[in-house]
CSV table of C-alpha atoms and ligand atoms in Angstrom, one decimal:
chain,number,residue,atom,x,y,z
A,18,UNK,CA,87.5,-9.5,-9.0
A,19,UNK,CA,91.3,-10.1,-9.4
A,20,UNK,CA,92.6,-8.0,-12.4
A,21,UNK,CA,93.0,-11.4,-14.4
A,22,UNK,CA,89.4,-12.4,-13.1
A,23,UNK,CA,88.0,-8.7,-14.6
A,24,UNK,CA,90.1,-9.5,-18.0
A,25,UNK,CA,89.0,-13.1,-18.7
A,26,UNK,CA,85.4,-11.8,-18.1
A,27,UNK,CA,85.7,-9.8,-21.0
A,28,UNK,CA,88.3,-10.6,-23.7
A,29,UNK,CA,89.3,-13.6,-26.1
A,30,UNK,CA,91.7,-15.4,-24.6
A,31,UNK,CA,94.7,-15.4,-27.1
A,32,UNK,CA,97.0,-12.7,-24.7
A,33,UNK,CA,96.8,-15.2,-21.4
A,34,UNK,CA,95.7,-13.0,-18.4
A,35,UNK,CA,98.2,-10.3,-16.8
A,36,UNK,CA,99.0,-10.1,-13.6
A,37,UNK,CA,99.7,-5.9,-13.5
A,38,UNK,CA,97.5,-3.4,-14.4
A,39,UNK,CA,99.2,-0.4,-15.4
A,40,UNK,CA,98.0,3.1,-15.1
A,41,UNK,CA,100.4,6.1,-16.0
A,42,UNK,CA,104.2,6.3,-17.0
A,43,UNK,CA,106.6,9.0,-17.6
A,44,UNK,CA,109.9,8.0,-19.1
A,45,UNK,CA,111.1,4.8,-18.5
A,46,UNK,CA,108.5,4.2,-15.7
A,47,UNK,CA,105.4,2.7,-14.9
A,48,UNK,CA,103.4,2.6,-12.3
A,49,UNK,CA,100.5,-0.1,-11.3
A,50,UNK,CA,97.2,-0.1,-9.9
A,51,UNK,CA,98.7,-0.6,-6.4
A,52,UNK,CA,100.9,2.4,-7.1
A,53,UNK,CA,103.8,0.5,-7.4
A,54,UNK,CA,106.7,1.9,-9.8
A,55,UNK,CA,108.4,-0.2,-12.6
A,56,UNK,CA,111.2,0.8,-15.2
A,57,UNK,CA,110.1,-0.7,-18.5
A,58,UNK,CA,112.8,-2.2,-19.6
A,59,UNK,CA,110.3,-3.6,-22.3
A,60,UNK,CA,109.6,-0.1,-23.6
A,61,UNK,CA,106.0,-1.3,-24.4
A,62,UNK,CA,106.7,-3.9,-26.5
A,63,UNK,CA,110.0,-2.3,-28.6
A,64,UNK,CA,107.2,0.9,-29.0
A,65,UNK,CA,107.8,3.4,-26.6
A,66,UNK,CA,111.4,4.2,-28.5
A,67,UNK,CA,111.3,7.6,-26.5
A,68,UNK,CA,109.2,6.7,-23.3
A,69,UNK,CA,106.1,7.1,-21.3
A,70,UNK,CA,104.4,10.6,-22.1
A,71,UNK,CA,107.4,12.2,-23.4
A,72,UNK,CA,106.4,15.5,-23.4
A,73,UNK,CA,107.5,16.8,-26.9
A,74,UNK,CA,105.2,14.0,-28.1
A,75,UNK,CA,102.9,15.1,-25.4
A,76,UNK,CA,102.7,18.5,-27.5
A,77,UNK,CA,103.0,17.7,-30.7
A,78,UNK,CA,99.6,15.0,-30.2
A,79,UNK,CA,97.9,18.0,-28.5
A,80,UNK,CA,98.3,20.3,-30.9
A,81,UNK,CA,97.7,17.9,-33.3
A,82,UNK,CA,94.5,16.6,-32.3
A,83,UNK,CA,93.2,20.3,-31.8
A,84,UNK,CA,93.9,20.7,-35.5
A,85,UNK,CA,93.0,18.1,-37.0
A,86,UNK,CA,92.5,14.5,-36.1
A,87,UNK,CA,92.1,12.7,-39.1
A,88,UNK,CA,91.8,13.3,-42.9
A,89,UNK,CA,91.4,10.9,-45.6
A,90,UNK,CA,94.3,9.7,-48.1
A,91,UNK,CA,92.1,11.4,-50.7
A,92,UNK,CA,94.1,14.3,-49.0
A,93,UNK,CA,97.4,15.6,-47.9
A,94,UNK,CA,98.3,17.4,-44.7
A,95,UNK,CA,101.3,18.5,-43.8
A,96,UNK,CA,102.8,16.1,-41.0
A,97,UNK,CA,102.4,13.5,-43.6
A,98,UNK,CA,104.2,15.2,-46.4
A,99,UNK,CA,107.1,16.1,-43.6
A,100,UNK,CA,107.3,12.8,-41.8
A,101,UNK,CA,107.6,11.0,-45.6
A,102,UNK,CA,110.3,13.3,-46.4
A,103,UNK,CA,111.5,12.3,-43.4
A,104,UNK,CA,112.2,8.4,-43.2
A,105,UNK,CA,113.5,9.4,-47.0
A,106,UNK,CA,116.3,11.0,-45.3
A,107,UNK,CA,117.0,8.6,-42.3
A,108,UNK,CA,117.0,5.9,-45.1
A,109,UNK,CA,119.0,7.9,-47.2
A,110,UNK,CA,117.6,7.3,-51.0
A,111,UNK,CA,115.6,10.1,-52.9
A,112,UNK,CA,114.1,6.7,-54.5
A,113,UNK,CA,112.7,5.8,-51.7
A,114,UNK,CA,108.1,6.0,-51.4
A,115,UNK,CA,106.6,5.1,-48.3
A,116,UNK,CA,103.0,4.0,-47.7
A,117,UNK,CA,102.1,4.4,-44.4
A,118,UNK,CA,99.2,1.7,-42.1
A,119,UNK,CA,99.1,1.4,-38.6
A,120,UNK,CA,100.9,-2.1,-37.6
A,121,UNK,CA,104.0,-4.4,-38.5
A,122,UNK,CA,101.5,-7.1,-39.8
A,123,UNK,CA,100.3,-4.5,-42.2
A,124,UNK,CA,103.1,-3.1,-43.3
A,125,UNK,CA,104.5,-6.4,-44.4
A,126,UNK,CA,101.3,-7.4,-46.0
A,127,UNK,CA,101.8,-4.0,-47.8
A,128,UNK,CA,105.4,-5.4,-48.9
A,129,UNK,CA,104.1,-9.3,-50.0
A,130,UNK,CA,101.3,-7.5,-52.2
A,131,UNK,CA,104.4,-5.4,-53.9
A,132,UNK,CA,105.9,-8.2,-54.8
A,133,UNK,CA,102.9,-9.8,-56.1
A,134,UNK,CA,102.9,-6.9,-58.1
A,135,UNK,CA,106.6,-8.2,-59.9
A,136,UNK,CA,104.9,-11.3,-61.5
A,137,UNK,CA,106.2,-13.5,-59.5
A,138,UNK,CA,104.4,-14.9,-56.3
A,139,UNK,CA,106.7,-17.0,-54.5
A,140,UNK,CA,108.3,-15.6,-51.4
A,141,UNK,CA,111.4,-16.9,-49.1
A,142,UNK,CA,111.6,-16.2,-45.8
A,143,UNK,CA,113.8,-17.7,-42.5
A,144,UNK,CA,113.1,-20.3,-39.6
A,145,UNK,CA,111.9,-19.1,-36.5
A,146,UNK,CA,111.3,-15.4,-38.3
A,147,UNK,CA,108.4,-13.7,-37.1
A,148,UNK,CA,106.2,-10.7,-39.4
A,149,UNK,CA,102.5,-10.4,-38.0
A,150,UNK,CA,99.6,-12.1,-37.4
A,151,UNK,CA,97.8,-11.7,-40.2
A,152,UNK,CA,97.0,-14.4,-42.6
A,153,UNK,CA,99.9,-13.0,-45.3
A,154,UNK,CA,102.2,-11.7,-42.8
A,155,UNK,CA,102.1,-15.3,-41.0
A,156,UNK,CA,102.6,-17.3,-44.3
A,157,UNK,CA,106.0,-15.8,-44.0
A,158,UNK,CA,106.3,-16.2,-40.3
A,159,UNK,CA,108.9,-19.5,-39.7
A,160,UNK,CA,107.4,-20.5,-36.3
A,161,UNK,CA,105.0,-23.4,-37.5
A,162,UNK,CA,103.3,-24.1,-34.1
A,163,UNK,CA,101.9,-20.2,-34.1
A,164,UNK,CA,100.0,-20.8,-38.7
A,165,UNK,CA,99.7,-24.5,-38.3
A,166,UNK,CA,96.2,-23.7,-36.7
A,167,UNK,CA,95.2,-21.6,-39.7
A,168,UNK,CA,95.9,-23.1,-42.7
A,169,UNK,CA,95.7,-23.6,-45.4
A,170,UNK,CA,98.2,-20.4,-45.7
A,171,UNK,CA,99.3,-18.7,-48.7
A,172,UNK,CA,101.3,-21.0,-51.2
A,173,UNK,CA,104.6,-20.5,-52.5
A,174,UNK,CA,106.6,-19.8,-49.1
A,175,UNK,CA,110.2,-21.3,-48.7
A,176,UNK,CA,111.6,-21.3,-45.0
A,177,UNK,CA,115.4,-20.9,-45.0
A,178,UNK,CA,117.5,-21.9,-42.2
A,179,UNK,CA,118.7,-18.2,-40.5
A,180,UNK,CA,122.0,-17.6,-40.9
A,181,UNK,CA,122.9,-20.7,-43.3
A,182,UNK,CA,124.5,-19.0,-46.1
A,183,UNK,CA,124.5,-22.3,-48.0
A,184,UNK,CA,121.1,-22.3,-48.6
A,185,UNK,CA,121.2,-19.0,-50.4
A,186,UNK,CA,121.8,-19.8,-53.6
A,187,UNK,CA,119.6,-23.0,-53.9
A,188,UNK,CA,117.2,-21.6,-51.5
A,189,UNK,CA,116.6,-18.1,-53.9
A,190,UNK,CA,115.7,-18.7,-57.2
A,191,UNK,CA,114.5,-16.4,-60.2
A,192,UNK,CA,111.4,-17.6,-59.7
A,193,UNK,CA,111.5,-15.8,-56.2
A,194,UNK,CA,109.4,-12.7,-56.0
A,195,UNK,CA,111.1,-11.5,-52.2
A,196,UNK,CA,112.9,-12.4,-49.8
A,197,UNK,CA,111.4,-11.5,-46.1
A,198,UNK,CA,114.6,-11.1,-43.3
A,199,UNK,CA,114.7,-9.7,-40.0
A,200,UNK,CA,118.2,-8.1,-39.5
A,201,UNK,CA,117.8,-9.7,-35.7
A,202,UNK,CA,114.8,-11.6,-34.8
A,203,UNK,CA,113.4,-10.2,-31.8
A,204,UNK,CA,110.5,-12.3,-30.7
A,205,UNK,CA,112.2,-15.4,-31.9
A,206,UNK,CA,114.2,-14.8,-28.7
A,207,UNK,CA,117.0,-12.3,-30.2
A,208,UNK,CA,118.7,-14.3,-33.0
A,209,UNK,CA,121.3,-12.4,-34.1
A,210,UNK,CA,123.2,-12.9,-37.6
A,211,UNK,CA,126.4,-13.9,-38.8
A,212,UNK,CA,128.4,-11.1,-40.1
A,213,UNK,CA,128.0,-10.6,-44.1
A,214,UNK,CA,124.7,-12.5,-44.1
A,215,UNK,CA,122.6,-9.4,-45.2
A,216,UNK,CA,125.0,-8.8,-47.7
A,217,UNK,CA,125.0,-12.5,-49.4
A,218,UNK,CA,120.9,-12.3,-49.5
A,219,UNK,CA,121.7,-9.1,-51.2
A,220,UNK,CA,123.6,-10.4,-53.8
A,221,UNK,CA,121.9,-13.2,-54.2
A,222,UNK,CA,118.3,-11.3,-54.3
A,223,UNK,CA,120.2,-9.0,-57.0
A,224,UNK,CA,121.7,-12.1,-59.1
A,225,UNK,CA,117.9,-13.7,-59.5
A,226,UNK,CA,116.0,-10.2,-59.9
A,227,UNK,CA,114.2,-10.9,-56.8
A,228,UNK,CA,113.4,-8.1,-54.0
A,229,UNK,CA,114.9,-7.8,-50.8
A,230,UNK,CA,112.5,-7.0,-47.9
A,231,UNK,CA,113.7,-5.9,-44.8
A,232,UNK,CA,111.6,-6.2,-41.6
A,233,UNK,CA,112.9,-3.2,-39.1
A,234,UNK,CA,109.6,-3.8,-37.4
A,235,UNK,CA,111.1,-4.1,-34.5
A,236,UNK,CA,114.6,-3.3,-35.2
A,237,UNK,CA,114.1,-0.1,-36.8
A,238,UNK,CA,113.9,3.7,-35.5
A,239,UNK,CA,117.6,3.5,-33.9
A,240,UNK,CA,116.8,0.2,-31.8
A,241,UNK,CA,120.1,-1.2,-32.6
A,242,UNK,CA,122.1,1.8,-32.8
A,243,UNK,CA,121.5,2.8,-36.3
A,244,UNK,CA,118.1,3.8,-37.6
A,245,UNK,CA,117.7,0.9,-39.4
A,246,UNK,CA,119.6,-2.4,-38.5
A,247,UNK,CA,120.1,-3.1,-42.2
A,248,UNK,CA,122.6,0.1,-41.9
A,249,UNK,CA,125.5,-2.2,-40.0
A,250,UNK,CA,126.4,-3.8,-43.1
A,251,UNK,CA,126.0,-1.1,-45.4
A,252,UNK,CA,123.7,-2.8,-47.8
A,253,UNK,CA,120.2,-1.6,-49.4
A,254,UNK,CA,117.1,-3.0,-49.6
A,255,UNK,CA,114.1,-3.0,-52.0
A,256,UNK,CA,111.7,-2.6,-49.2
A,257,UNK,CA,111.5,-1.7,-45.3
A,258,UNK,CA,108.6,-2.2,-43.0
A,259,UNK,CA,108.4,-0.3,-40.0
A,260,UNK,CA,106.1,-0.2,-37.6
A,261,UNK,CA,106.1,-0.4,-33.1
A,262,UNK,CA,108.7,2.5,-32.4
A,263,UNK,CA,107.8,4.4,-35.4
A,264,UNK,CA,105.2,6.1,-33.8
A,265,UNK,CA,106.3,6.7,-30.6
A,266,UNK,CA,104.1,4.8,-28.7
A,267,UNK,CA,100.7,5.5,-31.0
A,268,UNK,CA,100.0,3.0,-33.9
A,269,UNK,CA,101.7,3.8,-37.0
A,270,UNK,CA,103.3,1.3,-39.7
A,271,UNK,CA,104.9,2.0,-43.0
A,272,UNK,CA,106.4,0.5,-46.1
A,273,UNK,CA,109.5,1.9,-47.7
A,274,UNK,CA,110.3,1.1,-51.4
A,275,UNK,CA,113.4,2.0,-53.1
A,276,UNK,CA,114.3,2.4,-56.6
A,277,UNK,CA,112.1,0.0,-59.0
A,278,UNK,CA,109.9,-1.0,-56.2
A,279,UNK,CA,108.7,2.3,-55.7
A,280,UNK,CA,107.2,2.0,-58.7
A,281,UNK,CA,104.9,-1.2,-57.9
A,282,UNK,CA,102.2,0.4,-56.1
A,283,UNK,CA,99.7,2.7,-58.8
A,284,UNK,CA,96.6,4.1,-58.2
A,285,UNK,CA,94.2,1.5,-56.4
A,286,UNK,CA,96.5,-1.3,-55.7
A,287,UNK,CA,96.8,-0.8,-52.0
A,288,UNK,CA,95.1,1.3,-49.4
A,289,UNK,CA,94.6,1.7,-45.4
A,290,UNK,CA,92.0,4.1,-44.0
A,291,UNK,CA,94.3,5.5,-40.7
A,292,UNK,CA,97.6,4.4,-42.4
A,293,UNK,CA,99.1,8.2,-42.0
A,294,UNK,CA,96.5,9.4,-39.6
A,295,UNK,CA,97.8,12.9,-39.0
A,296,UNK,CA,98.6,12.2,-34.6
A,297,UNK,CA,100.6,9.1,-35.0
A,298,UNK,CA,102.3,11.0,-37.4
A,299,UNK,CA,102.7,14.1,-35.3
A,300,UNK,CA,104.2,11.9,-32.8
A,301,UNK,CA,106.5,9.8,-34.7
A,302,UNK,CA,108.1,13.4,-36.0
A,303,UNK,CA,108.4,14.1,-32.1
A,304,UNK,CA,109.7,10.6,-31.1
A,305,UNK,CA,112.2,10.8,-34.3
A,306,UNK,CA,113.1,15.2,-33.3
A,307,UNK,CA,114.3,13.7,-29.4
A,308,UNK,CA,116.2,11.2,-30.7
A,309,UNK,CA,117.8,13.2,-33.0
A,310,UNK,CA,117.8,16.6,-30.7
A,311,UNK,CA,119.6,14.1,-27.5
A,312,UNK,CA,121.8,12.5,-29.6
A,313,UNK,CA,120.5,9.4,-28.2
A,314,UNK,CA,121.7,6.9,-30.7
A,315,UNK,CA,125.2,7.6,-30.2
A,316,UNK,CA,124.9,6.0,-26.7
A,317,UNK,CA,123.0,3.0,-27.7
A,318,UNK,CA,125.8,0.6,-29.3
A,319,UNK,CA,127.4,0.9,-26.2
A,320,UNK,CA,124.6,0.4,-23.6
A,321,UNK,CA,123.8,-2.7,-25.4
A,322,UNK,CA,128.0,-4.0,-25.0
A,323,UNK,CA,127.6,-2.9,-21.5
A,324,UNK,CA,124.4,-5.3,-21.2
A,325,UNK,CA,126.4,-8.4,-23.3
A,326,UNK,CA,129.6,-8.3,-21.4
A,327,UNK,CA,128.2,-7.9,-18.0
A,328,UNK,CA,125.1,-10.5,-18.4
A,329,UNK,CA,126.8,-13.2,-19.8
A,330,UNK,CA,129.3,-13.5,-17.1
A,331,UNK,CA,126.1,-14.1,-14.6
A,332,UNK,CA,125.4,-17.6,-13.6
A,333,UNK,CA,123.0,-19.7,-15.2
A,334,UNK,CA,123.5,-17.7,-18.4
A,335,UNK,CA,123.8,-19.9,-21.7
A,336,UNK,CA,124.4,-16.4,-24.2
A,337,UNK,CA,123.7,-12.9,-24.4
A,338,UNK,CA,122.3,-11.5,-28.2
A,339,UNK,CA,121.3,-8.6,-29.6
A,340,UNK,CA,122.7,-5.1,-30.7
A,341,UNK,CA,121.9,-1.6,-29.3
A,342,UNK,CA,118.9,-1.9,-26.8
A,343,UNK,CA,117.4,-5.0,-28.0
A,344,UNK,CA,119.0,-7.6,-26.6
A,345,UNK,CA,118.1,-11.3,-25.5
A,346,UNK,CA,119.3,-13.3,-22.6
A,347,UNK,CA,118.9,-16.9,-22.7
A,348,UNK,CA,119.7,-18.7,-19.7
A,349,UNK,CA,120.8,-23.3,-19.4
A,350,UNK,CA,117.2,-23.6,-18.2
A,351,UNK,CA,113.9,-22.5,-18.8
A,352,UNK,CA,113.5,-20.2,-16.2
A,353,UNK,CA,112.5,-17.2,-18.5
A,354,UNK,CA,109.2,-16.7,-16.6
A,355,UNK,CA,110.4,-17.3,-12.9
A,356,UNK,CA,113.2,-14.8,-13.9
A,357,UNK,CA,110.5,-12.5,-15.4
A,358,UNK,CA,108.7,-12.7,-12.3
A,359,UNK,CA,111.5,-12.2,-10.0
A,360,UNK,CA,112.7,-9.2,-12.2
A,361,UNK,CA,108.9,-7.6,-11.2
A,362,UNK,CA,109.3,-7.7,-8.0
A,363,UNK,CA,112.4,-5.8,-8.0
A,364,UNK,CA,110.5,-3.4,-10.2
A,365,UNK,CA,111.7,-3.8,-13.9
A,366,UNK,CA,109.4,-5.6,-16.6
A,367,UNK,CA,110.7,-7.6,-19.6
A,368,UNK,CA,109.0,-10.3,-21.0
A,369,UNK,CA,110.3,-13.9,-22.0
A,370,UNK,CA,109.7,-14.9,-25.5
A,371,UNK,CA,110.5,-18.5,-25.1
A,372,UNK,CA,111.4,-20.7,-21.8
A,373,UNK,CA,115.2,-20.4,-21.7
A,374,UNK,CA,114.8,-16.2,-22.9
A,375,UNK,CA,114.5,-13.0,-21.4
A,376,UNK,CA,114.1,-9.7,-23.9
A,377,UNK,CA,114.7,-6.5,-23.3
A,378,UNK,CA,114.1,-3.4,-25.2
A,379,UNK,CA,113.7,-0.2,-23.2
A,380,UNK,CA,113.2,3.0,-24.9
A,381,UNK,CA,116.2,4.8,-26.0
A,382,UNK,CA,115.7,7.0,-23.5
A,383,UNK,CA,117.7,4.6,-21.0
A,384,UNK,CA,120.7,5.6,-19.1
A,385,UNK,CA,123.7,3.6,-17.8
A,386,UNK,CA,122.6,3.9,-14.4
A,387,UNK,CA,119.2,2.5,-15.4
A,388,UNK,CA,121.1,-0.5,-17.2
A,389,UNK,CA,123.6,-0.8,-14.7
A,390,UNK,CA,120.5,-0.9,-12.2
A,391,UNK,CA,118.7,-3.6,-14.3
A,392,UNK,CA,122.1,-5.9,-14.1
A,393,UNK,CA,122.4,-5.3,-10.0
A,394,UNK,CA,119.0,-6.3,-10.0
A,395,UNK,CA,119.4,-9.3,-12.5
A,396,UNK,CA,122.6,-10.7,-11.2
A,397,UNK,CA,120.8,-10.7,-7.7
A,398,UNK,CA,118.4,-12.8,-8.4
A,399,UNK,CA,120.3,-15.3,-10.5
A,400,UNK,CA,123.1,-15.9,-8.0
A,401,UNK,CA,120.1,-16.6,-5.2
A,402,UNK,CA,119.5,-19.2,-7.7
A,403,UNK,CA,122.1,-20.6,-7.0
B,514,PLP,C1,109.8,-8.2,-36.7
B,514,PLP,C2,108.4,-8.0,-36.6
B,514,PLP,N1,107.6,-7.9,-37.6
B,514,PLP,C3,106.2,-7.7,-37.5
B,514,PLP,C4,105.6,-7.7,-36.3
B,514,PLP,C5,104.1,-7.5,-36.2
B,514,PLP,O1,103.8,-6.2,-35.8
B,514,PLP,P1,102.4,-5.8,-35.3
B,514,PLP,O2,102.2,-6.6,-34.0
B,514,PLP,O3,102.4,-4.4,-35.1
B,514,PLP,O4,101.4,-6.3,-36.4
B,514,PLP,C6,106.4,-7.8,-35.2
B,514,PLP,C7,105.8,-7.7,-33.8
B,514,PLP,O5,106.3,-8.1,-32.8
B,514,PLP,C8,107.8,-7.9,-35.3
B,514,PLP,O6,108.6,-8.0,-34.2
């Protein structure tokens, strides 16, 4: 059987088929079941923030597991406590609580029940914004063709356009309990921002009392070139979910509420059985300890320019977004999946997120010769093209 033969055989059908099966990686590479070799310029999907079987986090899940695997939140343990102490640091605010789950869709469904917890219900979020697949965390998801199938959703979301600052002030009201934002949408193809948008929501969120909820799902853990993309315009948020590079490549989500927020959650109002299990954890400390320890965010702002500037000037290419290592490139046709393909074969995966879009997001780890590499290999195919 074919390796999309052996999947259909045994699982719902809501991923499509893939045509690789993967076996082991180290670093940025991958290798198949034919023993072919791939750099993943995907890292993942935005997970792998330090790469394949890194072996700090290698270590720190060994030892881990050989202590102990899991305990309940009826207990602490220590790599909780530290990691914690932790993102309170990265994020800068000795305000700041986190409650820790194991995906992005949780972690925002931990951030719309805090703000249920305000008084108020309703909740603005943006076109083409995307926050999980779960029935909350898709309410505030602004791509209609992936919740029409499952309504009815929950009531009381408004969809702004992204970006429009005009529709701030109408658009968030004091009858708003949060506003949902992505500082770049990543699987909406890599929409970027316009420059003091953040802010305005901010100001506007502070005017009507409302929260300000940040999605760093996939933005988050240095992504962008800060550790949080909310950091490029200097503002602060009520809440942060996190999730995907967090725990360097196991399953780990968390919320992070500042100031008042903090103080929405009491005893009973929210829970997760493996939220904080103990070797996620371990690992996220690792994956956070190489990315401090290699320094590798100061490198990242300028892979990513080196990406825009070169890319865009390939044929074919309509605009290159993004910041850091997440970056989109969105091409006059849709040839996202032939270029996908065609990017295979020379040995890098991406995926394409929408017809006309390429994304890539490889683990921090990259170098310039990797991304210098990936452009040889992308300009290649493109000009063949045309
Ligand atoms: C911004 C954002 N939020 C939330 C999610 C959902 O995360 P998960 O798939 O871990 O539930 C994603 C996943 O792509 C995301 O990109």
């Amino acid at each position: 059987m074919s390796i999309s033969e052996q999947w259909n055989d045994v699982f719902t059908s809501n991923y499509g088929s893939p045509r690789l099966l993967l076996t082991e990686g180290k670093g940025l590479h991958v290798k198949d079941s034919n023993g072919r070799e791939y750099r993943d310029f995907l890292g993942g999907i935005a997970t792998n923030i330090v790469g394949h079987a890194n072996p700090k986090v290698i270590k720190a899940v060994e030892d881990q597991i050989k202590t102990l695997s899991h305990v309940s939140n009826l207990y602490a343990h220590p790599q909780v406590l530290e990691l914690a102490q932790k993102l309170k640091e990265l994020v800068g605010d000795d305000s700041a609580r986190i409650f820790f789950c194991n995906s992005g869709a949780e972690a925002n469904e931990a951030a719309i029940k805090a703000s249920r917890l305000t008084g108020k219900s309703r909740i603005v979020a943006f076109t083409n914004s995307f926050h999980g697949r779960t029935i909350g965390a898709l309410s505030i998801t602004g791509q209609p063709g992936k919740a029409a199938p499952f309504e009815p959703l929950l009531p009381g979301v408004k969809f702004l356009k992204y970006g429009d600052f005009k529709s701030l002030k109408k658009g968030i009201t004091k009858r708003t309990a949060m506003v949902m934002i992505e500082p770049i949408q990543g699987e909406a193809g890599v929409l970027t921002l316009p420059k003091g948008f953040l802010t305005a929501v901010r100001e506007r969120c502070t005017e009507v009392g409302a929260l300000l909820g940040i999605d760093e799902v996939q933005t988050g853990m240095g992504r962008t070139g800060k550790w949080f993309g909310y950091q490029h315009e200097g503002i602060k948020p009520d809440i942060i979910t996190l999730a995907k590079g967090l725990g360097g490549g196991l399953p780990l989500g968390a919320m992070i509420a500042l100031g008042e927020s903090a103080k929405l959650f009491t005893p009973g109002t929210h829970g997760s059985t493996f939220g904080g299990n103990p070797i996620s954890v371990a690992a996220s400390r690792a994956a956070i300890s190489v990315i401090e320890d290699d320094h590798l965010l100061s490198k990242i702002t300028s892979l990513g320019e080196l990406i825009i500037n070169t890319a865009q000037t390939f044929p074919k290419v309509k605009e290159v977004r993004g910041a850091g290592l997440l970056i989109g490139i969105e091409f006059i046709e849709p040839i996202g999946s032939e270029i996908l393909a065609a990017l295979e074969d020379r040995g890098f995966l991406v995926n394409s997120p929408n017809p006309t879009t390429i994304r890539i997001s490889p683990p921090l780890i990259a170098t310039e010769t990797d991304v210098n590499d990936f452009l040889v290999a992308l300009r290649a195919i493109l000009v063949g093209r045309l």
